[in-house]
Structures are given as C-alpha cells and as structure tokens.
Short mmCIF file of C-alpha atoms in Angstrom, two decimals:
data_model
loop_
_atom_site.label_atom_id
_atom_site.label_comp_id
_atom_site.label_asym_id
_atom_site.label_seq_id
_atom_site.Cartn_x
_atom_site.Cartn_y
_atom_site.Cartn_z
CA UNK N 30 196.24 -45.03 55.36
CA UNK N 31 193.03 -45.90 57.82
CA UNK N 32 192.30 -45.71 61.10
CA UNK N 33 190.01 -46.59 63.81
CA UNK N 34 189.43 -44.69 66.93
CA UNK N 35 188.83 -46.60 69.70
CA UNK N 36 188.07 -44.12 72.48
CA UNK N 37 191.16 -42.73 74.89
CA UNK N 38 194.70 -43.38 73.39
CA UNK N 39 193.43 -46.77 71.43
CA UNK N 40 193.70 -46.73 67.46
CA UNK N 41 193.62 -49.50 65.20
CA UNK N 42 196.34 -47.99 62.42
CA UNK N 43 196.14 -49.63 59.12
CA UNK N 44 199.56 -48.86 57.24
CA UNK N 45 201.87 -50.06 54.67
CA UNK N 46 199.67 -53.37 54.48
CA UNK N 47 199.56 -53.86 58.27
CA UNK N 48 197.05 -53.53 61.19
CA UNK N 49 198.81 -52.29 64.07
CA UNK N 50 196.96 -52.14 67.49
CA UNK N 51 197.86 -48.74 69.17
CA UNK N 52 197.77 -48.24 73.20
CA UNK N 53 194.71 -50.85 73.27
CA UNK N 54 191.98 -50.57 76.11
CA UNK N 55 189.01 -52.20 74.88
CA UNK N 56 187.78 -54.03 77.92
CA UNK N 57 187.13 -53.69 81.61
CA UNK N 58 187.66 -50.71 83.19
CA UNK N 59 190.62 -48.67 83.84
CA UNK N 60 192.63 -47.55 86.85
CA UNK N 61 195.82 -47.04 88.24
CA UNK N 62 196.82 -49.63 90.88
CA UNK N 63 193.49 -50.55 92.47
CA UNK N 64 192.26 -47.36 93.40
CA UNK N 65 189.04 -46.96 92.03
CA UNK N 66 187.94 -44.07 94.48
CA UNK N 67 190.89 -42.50 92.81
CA UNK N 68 190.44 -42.61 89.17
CA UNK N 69 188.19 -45.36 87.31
CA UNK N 70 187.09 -44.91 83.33
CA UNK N 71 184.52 -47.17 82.21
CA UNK N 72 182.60 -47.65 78.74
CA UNK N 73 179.15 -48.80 77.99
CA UNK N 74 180.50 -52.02 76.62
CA UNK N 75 183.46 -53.32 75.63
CA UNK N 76 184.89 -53.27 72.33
CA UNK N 77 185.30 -55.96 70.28
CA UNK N 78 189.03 -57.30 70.09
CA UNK N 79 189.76 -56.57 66.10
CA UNK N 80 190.60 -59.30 63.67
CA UNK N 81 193.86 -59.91 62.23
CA UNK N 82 196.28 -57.68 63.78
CA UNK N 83 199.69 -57.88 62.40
CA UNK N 84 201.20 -56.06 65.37
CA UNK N 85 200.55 -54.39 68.92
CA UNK N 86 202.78 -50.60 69.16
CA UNK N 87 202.81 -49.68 73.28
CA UNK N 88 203.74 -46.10 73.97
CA UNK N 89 204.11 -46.25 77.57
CA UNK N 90 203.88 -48.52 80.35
CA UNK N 91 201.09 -46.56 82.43
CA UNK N 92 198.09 -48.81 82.55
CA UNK N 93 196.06 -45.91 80.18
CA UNK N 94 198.40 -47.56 77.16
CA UNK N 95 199.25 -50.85 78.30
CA UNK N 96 196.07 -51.91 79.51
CA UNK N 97 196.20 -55.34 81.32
CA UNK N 98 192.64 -56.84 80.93
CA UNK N 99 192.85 -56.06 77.16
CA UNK N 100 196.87 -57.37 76.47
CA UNK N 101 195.65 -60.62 78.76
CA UNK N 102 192.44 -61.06 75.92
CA UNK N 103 194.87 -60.62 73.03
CA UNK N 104 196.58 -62.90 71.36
CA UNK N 105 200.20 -63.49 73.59
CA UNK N 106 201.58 -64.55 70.25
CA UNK N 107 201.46 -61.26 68.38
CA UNK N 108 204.68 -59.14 68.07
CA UNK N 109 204.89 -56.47 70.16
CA UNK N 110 206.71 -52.59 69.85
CA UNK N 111 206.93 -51.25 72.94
CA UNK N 112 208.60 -48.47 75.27
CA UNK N 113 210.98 -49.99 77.74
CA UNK N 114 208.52 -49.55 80.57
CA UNK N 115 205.59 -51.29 78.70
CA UNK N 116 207.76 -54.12 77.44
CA UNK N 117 208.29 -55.10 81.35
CA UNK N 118 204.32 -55.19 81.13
CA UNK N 119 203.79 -57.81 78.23
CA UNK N 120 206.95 -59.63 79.27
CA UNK N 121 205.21 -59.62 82.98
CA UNK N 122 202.00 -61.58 81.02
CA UNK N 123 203.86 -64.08 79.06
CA UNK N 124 203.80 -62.74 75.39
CA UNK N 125 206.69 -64.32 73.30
CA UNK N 126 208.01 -61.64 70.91
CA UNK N 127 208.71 -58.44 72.07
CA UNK N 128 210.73 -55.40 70.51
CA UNK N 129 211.81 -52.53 73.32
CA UNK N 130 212.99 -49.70 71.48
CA UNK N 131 215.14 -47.05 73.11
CA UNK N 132 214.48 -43.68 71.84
CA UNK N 133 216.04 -43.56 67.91
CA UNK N 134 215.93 -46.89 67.85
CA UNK N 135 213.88 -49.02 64.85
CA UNK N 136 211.92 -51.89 64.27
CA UNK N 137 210.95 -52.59 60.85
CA UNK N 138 208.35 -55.60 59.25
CA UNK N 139 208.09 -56.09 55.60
CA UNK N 140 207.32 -51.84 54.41
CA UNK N 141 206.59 -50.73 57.78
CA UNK N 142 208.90 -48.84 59.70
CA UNK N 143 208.62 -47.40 63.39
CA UNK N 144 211.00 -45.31 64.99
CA UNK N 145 210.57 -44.76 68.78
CA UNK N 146 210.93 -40.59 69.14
CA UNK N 147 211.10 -38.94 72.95
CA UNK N 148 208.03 -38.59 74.09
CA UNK N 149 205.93 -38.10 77.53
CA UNK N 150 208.03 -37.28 81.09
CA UNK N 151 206.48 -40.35 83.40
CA UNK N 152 208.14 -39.12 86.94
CA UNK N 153 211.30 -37.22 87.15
CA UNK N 154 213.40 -39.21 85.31
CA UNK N 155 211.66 -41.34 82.76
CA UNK N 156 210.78 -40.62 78.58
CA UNK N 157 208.18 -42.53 77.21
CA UNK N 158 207.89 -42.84 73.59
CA UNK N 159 206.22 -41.00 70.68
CA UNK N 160 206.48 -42.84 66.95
CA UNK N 161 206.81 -42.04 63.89
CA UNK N 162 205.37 -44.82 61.23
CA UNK N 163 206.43 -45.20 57.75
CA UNK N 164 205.30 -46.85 54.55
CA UNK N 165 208.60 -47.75 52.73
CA UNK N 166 206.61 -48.22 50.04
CA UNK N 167 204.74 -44.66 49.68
CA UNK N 168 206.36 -42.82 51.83
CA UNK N 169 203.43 -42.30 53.85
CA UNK N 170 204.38 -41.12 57.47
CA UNK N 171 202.53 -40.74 60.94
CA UNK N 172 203.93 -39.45 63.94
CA UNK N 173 201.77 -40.32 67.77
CA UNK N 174 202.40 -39.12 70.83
CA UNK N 175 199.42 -39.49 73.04
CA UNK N 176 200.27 -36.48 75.76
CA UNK N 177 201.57 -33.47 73.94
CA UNK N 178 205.31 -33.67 74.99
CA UNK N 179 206.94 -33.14 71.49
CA UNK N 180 210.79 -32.86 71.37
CA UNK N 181 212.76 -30.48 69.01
CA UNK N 182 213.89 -32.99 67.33
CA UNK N 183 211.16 -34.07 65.45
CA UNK N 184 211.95 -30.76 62.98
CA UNK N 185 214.72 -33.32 60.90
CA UNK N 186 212.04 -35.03 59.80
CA UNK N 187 209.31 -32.48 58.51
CA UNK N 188 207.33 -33.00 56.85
CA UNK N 189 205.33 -35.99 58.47
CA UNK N 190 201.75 -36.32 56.68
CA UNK N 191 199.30 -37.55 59.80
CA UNK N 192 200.27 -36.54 63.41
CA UNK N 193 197.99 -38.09 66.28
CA UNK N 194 197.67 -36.41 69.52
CA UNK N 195 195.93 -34.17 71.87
CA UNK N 196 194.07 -30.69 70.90
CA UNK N 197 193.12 -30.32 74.04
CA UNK N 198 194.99 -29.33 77.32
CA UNK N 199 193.90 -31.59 80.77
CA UNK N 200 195.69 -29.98 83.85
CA UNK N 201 195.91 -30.52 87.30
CA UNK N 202 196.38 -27.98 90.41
CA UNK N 203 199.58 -27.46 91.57
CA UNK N 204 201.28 -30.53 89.71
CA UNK N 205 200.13 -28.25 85.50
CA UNK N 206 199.46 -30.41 82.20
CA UNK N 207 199.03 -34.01 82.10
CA UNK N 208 198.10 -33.25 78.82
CA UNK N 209 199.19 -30.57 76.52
CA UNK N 210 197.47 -29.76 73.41
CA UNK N 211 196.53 -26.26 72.11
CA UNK N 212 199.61 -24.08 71.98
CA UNK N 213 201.72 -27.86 71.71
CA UNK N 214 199.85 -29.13 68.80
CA UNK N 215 199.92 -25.46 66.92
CA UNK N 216 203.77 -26.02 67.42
CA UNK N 217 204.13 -29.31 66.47
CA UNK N 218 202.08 -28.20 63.22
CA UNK N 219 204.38 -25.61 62.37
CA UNK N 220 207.30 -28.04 62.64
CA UNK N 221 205.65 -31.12 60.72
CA UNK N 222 203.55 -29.48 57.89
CA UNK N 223 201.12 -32.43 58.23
CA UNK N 224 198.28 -33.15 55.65
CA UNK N 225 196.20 -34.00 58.78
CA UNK N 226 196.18 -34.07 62.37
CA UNK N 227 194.02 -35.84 64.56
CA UNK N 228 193.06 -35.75 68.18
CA UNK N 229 193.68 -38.27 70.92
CA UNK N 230 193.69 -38.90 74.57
CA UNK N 231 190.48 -37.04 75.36
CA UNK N 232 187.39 -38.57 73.73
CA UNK N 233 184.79 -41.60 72.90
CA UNK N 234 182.02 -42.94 75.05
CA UNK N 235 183.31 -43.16 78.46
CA UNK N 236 182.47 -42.23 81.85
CA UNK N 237 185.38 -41.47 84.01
CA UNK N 238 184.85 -41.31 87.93
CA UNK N 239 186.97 -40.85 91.41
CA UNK N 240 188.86 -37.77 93.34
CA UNK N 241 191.45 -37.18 90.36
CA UNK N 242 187.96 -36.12 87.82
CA UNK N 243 187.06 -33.55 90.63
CA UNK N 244 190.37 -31.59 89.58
CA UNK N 245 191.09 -32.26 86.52
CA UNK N 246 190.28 -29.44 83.90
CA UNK N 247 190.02 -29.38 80.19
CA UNK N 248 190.59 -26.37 78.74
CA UNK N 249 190.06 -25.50 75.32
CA UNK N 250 188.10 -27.32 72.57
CA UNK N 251 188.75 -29.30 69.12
CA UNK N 252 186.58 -26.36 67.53
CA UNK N 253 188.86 -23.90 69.28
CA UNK N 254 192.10 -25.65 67.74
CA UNK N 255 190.77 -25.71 64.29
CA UNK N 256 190.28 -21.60 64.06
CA UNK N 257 193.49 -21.53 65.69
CA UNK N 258 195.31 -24.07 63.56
CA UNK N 259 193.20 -22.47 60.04
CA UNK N 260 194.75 -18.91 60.53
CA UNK N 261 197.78 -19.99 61.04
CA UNK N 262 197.90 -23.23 58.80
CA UNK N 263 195.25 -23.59 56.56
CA UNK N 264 196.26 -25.98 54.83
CA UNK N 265 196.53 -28.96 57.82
CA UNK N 266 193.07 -30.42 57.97
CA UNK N 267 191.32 -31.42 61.40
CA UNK N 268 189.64 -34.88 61.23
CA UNK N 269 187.18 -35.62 64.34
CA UNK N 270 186.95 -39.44 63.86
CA UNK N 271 183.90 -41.44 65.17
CA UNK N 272 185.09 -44.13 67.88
CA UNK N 273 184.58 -47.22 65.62
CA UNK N 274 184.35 -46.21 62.49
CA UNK N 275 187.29 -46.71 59.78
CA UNK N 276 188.58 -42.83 58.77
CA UNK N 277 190.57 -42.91 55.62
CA UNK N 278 193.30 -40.14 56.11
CA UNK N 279 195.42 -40.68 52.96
CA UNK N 280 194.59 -41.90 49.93
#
C-alpha cells in the first residue's frame, strides 16, 4: 500500500492494484461559494493531475473534497465513488459513471473494496462519508475520514491497518470543532489497532486567507499526538508524509 499526499484532504491511494484519487484539489484556488474575503486557500502552483487513475473516491460534497476546477481538469470518463452530496457535484459537470453510496453500502472493482462508513455532520441533518478500503487480495485495510467524526460503529471491524485523518483539532468560536483530532484520533486508535495512522486535513504548502482564518484555531500538534498516541499505543506508528512524495505504508 502507497500513498501520496497532496496537501489538504487530497491523497493519491495506491491499493489492491489501483490508483484511487482521494478528495482531489490540485488546481486553482479554493473557496466556498464566491466569497473570497471569506475564506480562499491557495498553493504556490498547481499540482500536476496524476497519470493513470483507476478511480476518483469523494467524501463529501463541500467544495474542500469535491473541488470543481480540479473534477472539470479530470478525466469526465473515470468512475467515480462518491457521498450522495458529491455525486450531485460530478453529475452537475457531466461525468458518466458514478457510484453514490449510502452509508453501509459497497462498491467493489476487481480486489478493491470500499464501504461508505458515517462520517462528518455537514448542517443539522446531513452525514457525509468516511471509507474503509480493502484489498481482497491481502487483506490490507484503510479507513479515511477527513474531519474527525468517527462513529461507534467502526469497532466491528477492528482491526483496520492504515487510518487517515486529522491529529489536529481546528475550532471555531461559538459554532466548536470543524475538525477534531487529538482526543478523536487517540479514540479511534484504541478502537482500530492500526499499524499506522496518518494525518490529514491540516497540512502542505498553502496559504489560506479571508475573515474565517482570523478565528480559526489549531490546537495541538502532530508531535503532541505522537507522545500521546506512544504511551498509550506504542505500537501504532505516526507517518508525517511529504506532499508529493510516494510513502509506502505496508509492505
């Protein structure tokens, strides 16, 4: 198993003999509606769109995951997993094969298998989705979820070898955690047993701008969560991946 960090929620996942495009933004900037005083994240330069993907996996529909500059650059002919939510966004550009899971649902191509989990509250009503990818081959497993939220029911299928997501807790005045690692991640670690966890969400070579940055606090560090994580679990390993560059997580 390989991946790629691509800065923010974007991995390139390389699994049971697929490469599977995670919550890609890789070019232009992004924002929510056009609000750019509001919230605006650019990078240096873009990334370069990688080469023969075998599948694009959307978590949620929020522009942060289904980016619309980078799904309009890829090609409209790759499969797509994809929440509910972010389904309506592919559909909305014209790509021609789409899977929307429901949460428990599957969607399986040749030894890979992805099962769409509960994961992040988007408004009072609405569950995006975590995943849990496995080799049917190996028996290799990864579980994502991109903003901390992880339900109870992830314990029936301990243990998962990699788990993706935050380390880090971002929170906002008055409205608490858009993003909840720390205390969330130690938990989901005592559920899963993984080999390896890795962080998400909050990293890479980007400069983020507008009224939402002046409020939002991070609190805690990925040095923090590994002496946390090490006296409680010290046999889960920690990988900091550098944005670009292939990470081998199990042999």
């Amino acid at each position: 198993m390989e991946l790629t960090y691509l800065d923010s929620n974007s991995w390139l996942i390389e699994m049971a003999g697929k490469r599977i495009l995670l919550d890609p933004w890789l070019v232009g900037s992004l924002m929510f509606g056009n609000t750019p005083w509001l919230f605006k994240g650019d990078r240096p330069q873009d990334r370069p769109i990688p080469e023969n993907i075998d599948l694009i996996l959307l978590s949620q529909g929020l522009p942060d995951h289904a980016h619309i500059p980078t799904l309009e650059q890829l090609d409209h002919a790759l499969p797509v997993v994809a929440s509910p939510n972010a389904a309506k966004v592919v559909e909305s550009l014209g790509y021609q094969t789409i899977h929307t899971l429901e949460h428990h649902q599957k969607y399986t191509i040749d030894n890979l298998e992805i099962l769409a989990l509960k994961g992040s509250p988007v408004g009072p009503t609405t569950l995006e989705n975590g995943y849990l990818l496995k080799d049917l081959s190996t028996g290799q497993t990864l579980y994502y979820e991109p903003h901390g939220y992880h339900s109870p029911e992830l314990k029936q299928y301990a243990p998962i070898d990699v788990v993706v997501t935050p380390l880090i807790n971002l929170t906002l005045p008055l409205l608490g955690p858009v993003i909840k690692g720390q205390a969330s991640a130690l938990q989901v670690c005592e559920w899963l047993k993984p080999q390896v966890i890795l962080p998400t969400a909050a990293g890479g070579d980007i400069n983020f701008e507008g009224l939402v940055m002046k409020f939002l606090k991070p609190q805690g560090t990925v040095a923090d969560f590994k002496q946390m994580l090490h006296e409680k679990q010290p046999d889960t390993l920690v990988l900091e991946p550098t944005p670009g560059t292939p990470c081998t997580v199990l042999a």
